[in-house]
Coordinates of C-alpha atoms and ligand atoms in Angstrom, one line a residue:
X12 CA 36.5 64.6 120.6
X13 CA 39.0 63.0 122.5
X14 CA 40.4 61.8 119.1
X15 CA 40.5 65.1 117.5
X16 CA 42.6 66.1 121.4
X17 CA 45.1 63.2 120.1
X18 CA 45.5 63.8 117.1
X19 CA 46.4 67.7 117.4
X20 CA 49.0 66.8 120.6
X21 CA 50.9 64.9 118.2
X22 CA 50.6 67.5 115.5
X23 CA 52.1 70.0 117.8
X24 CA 54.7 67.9 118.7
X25 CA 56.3 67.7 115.8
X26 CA 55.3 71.9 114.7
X27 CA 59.0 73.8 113.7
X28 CA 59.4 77.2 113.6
X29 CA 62.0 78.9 111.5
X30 CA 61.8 82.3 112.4
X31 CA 59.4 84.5 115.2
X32 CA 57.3 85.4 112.5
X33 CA 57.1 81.4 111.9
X34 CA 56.4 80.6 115.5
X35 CA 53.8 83.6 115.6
X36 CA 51.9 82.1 112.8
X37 CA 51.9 78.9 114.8
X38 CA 50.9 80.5 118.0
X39 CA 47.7 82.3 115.9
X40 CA 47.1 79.0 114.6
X41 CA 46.6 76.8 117.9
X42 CA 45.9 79.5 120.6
X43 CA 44.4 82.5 119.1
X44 CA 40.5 83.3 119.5
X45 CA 39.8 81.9 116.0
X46 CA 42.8 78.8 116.2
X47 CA 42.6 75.0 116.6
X48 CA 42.3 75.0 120.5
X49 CA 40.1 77.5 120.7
X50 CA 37.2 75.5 118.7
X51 CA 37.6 72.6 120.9
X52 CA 36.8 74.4 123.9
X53 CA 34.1 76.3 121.6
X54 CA 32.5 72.3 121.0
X55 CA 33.2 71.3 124.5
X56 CA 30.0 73.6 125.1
X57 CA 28.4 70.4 123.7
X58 CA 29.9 67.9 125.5
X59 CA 27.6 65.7 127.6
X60 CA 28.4 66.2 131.7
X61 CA 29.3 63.1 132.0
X62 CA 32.4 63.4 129.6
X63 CA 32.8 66.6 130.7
X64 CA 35.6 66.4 133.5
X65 CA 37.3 64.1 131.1
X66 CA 37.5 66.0 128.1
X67 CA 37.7 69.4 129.9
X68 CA 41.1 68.2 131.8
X69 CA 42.4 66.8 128.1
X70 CA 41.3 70.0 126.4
X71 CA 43.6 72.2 129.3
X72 CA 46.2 70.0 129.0
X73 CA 46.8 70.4 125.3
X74 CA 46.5 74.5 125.2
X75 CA 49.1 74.1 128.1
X76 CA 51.5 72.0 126.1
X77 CA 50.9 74.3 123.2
X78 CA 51.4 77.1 125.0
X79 CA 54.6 76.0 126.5
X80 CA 56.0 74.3 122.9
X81 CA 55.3 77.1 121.1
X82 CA 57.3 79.9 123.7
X83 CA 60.0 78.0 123.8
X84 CA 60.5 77.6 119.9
X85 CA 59.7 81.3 120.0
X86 CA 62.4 82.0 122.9
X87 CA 64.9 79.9 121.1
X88 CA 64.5 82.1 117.5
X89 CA 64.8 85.3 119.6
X90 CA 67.8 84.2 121.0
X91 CA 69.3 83.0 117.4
X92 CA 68.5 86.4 115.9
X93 CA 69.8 88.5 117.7
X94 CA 73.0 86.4 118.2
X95 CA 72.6 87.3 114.4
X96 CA 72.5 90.4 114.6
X97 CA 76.4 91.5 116.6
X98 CA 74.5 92.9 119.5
X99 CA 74.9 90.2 121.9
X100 CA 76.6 91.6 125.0
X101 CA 77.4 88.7 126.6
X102 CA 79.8 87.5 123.7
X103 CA 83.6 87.9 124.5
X104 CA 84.9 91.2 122.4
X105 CA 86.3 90.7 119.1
X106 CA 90.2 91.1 119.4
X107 CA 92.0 94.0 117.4
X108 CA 94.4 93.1 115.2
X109 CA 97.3 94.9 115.8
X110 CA 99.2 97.2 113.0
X111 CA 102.8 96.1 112.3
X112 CA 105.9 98.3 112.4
X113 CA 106.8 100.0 108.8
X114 CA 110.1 98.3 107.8
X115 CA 111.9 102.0 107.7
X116 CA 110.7 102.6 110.7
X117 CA 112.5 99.5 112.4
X118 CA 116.0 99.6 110.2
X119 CA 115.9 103.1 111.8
X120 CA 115.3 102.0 115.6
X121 CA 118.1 99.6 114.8
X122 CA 120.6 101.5 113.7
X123 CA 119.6 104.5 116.1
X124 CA 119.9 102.3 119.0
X125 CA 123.7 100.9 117.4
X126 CA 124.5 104.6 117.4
X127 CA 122.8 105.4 120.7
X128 CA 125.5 102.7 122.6
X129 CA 128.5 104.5 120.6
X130 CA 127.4 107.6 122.8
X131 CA 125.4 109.5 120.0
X132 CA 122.5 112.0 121.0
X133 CA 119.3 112.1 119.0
X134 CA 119.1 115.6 117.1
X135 CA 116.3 116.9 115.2
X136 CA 115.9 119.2 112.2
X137 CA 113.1 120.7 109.8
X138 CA 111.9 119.1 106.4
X139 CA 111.3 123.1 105.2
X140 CA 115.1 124.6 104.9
X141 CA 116.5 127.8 103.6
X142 CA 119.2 127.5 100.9
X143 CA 122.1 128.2 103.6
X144 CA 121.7 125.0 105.9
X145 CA 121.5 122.7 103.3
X146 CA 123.9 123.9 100.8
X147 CA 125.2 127.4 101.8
X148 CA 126.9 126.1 105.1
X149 CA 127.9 122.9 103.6
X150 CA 130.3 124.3 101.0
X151 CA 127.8 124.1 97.9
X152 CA 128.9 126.2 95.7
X153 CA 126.7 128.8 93.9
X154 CA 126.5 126.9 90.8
X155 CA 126.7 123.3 92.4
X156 CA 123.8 121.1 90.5
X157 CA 122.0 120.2 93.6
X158 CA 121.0 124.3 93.5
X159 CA 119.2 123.6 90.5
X160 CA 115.0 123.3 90.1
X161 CA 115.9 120.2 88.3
X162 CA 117.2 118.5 91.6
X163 CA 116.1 120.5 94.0
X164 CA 112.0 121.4 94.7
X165 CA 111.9 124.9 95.7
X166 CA 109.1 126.6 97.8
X167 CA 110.3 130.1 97.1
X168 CA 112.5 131.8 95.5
X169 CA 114.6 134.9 96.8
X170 CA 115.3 134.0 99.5
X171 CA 115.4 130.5 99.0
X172 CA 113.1 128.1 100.7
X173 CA 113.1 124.2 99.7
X174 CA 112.5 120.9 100.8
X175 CA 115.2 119.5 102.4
X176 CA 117.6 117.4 100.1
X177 CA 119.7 115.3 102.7
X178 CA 119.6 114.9 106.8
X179 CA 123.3 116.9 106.1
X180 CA 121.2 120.2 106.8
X181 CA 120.8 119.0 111.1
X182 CA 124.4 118.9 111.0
X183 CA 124.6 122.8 111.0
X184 CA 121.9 123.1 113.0
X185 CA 123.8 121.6 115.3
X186 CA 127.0 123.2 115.0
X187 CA 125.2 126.4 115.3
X188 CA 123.6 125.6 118.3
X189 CA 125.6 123.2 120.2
X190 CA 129.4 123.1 121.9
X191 CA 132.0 120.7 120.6
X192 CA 132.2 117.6 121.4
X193 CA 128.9 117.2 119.5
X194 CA 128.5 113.9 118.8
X195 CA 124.6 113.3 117.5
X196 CA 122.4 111.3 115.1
X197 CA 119.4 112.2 113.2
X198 CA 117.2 110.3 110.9
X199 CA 114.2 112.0 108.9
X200 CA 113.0 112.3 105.2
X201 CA 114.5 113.9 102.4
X202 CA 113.1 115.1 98.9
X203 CA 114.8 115.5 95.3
X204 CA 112.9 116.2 92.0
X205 CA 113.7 112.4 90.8
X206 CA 111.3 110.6 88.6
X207 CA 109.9 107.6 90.7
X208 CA 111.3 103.8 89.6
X209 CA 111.9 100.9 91.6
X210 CA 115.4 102.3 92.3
X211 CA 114.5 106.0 93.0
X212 CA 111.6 108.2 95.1
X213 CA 110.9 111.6 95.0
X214 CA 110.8 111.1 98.9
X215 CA 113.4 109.0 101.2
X216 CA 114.8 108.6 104.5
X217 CA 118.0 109.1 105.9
X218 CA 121.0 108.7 108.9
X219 CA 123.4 111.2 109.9
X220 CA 125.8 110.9 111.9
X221 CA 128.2 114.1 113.0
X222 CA 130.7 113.7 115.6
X223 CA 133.3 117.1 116.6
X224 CA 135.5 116.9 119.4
X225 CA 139.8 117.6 119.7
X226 CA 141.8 115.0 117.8
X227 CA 139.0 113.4 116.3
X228 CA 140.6 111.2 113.1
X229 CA 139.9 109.2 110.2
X230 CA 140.9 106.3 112.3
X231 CA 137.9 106.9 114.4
X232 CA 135.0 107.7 111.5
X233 CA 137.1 104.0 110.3
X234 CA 136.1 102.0 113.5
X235 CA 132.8 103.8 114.2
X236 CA 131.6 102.4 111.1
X237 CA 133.3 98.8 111.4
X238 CA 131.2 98.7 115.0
X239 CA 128.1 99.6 112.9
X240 CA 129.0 97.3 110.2
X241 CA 129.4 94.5 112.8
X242 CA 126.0 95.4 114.7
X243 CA 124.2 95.6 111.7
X244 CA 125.4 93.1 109.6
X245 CA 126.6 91.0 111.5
X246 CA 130.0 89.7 113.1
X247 CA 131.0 88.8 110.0
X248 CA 131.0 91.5 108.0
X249 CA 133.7 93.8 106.7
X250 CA 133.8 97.5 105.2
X251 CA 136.2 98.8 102.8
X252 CA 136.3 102.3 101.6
X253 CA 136.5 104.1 98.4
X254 CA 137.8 107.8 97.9
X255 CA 135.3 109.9 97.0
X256 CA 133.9 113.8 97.2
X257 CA 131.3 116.1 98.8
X258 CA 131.5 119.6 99.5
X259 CA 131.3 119.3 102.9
X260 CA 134.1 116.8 104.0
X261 CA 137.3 116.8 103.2
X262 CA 139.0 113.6 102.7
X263 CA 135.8 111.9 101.8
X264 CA 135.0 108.7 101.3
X265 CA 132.2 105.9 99.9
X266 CA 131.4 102.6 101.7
X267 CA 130.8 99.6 100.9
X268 CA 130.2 96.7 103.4
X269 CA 130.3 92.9 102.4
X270 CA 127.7 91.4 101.0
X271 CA 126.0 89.5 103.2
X272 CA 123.7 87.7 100.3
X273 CA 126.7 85.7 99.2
X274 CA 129.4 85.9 102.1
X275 CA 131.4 88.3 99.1
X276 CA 132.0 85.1 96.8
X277 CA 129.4 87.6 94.1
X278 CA 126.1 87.5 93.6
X279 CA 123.1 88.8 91.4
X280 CA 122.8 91.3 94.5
X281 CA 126.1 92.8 94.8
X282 CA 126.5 92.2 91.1
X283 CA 128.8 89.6 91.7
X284 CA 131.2 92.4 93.0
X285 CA 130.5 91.1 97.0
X286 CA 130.2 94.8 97.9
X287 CA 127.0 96.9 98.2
X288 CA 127.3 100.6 99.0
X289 CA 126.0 101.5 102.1
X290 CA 127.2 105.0 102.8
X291 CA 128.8 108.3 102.2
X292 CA 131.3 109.9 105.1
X293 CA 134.2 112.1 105.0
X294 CA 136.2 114.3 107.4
X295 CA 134.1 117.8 108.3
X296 CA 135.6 119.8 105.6
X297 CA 136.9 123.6 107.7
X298 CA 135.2 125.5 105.6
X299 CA 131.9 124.1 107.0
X300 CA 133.5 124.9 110.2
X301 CA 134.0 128.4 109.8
X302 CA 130.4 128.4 108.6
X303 CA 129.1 127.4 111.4
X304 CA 131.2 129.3 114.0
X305 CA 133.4 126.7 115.2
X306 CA 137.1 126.8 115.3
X307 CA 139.0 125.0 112.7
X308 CA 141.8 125.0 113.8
X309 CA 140.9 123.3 117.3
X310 CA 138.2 120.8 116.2
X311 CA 138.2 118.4 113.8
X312 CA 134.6 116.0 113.1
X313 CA 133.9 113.9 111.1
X314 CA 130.1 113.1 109.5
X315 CA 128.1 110.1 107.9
X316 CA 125.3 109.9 105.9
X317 CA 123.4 106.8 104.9
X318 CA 120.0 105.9 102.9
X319 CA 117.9 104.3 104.8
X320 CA 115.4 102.5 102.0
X321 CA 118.6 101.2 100.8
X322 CA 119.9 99.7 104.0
X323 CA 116.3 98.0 104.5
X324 CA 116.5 96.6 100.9
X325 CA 119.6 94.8 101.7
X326 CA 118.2 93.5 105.0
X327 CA 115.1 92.2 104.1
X328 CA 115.5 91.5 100.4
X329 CA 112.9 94.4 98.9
X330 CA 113.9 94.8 95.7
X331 CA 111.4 98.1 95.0
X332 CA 111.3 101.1 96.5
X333 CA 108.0 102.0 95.5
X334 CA 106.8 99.1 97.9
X335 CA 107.5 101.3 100.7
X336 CA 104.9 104.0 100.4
X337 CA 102.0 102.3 98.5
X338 CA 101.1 101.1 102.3
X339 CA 100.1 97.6 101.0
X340 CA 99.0 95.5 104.5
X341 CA 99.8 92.6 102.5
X342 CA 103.6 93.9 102.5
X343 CA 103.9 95.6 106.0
X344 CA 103.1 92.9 107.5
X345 CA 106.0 90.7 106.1
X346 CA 107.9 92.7 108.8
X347 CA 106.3 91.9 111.4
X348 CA 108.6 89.4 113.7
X349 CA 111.4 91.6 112.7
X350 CA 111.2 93.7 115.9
Ligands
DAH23 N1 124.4 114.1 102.2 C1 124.9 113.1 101.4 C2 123.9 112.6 100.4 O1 122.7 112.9 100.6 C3 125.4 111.9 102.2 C4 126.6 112.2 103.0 C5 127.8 112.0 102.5 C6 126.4 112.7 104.3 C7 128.9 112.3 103.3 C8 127.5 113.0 105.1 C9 128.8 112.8 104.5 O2 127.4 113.4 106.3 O3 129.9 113.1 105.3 O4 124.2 112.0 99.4

């Protein structure tokens, strides 16, 4: 008998267990009323009395070693599975990765924040407009294009109500609620009925800037957007402006700034002109002045408006605007160290 003790202490020394049910089935097989241990203490009803101390001590031993190897392969499983599991509260909480800033959203801070310095206020407008502040009190006239469904979505007709096409519509806002000098920003989105390309979105963002005080001049709108230019850009770079019209400045003007791809030697970018257009402005035409219940002949402004999609293009290289809103992580987060 004390053979068959032997020979099952080294059996269990070398048992593995996989899984609890594993160690379980090990467990029934050594210690349960029907398993290996069991029948030796079943025979040690046999055993002469002189072998009995022996034999009983040996017999004790071994249940106790099985018990004990057999808990411990069990404990260790438990332990594993759980683990297994993602309920293990003693485990250090898994970090949250952190969204990244949308690219419009930080050309925007930037250039806010140039503007802010310059002494501009913040102003705020709605995306839903009537047909007066954005083309009424901007000196549309009645038969001006932008008027039309094909550019324009409309909400209702008679009266009009429509989706704002341009940030220009805040400007009267704030002529019609605020004091000269006025000298704000604003920044929001703007719709048109364009078919959408890499160069063109049914849905953009833009700047505008509006500033109305005595003796303002074209000198100033000139310098206020060399500073910009120069904060933007860079120290490097240089504006230069073209002649051009809206309805609602008078002398009005295009800008270009230099590009900054190719130092303005030409490039594939600039289309080897080494200017990229950046911006419409003019001089507050009086019109939109007498619109808006300021005096003409006291006040002169002038006003800005840029894209912003564009603007971020040129900074960090996007070459379609589609990329914007398809909310691709694998693109937002390109952006990242940029604030
Ligand atoms: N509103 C114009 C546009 O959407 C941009 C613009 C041009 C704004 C000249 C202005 C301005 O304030 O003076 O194309």
């Amino acid at each position: 008998m004390l053979e068959r003790i032997k020979e099952l202490k080294k059996e269990i020394e070398e048992i593995v267990a996989n899984s609890v049910e594993e160690a379980e089935g090990l467990r029934i097989k050594y210690l349960s009323k029907k398993g290996e241990i069991s029948k030796l203490f079943e025979e040690f009803r046999n055993v002469s009395a002189d072998q009995k101390k022996e034999i009983g001590q040996a017999v004790n031993t071994l249940k106790e070693f099985a018990q004990e190897k057999i808990n411990l392969l069990r404990e260790g499983l438990q332990e594993q599975e759980t683990k297994g599991y993602g309920i293990d509260l003693t485990l250090p909480g898994e970090s949250m990765k952190l969204g990244t800033r949308h690219p419009i959203s930080i050309v925007k801070n930037e250039i806010l924040e140039i503007f802010k310095r310059l002494g501009f206020v913040v102003s705020e407008g709605p995306e839903i407009e009537d047909d007066w502040h954005v083309f009424g009190a901007l000196n549309f006239a009645d038969d001006h294009p932008a008027r039309d469904m094909q550019d324009t979505f409309f909400i209702q007709r008679d009266p009009d109500i429509l989706l704002r096409t341009h940030t220009s519509s805040v400007q009267v806002h704030d002529m019609e609620t605020k004091k000269p000098p006025i000298r704000t920003v604003t920044f929001g989105r703007v719709f048109r009925n364009e078919a959408i390309s890499y160069r063109a979105h049914c849905m953009f963002h833009q700047i505008e800037g509006l500033y109305i005080d005595e003796n303002v001049s074209f000198a100033d709108l000139k310098q206020t957007l060399i500073y910009f230019a120069k904060e933007f850009f860079g120290e490097n770079a240089e504006i230069r402006m073209r002649p051009s019209y809206f309805p609602f400045t008078e002398p009005s003007a295009e800008v270009d700034v230099s590009c900054s791809i190719c130092g303005g030697k030409g490039c594939n970018v600039c289309k080897n002109t080494g200017w990229l257009e950046i911006l419409g402005c003019g001089m507050v035409d009086p019109h939109v002045f007498e619109a808006s219940g300021i005096d003409s002949k006291k006040y002169t402004g002038f006003a800005f408006g840029l894209g912003i999609e564009r603007i971020a293009m040129l900074k960090f290289g996007i070459n379609d605007l589609r990329l914007y809103f398809e909310n691709d992580v694998r693109f937002l987060q390109q952006f990242e160290s940029a604030h």
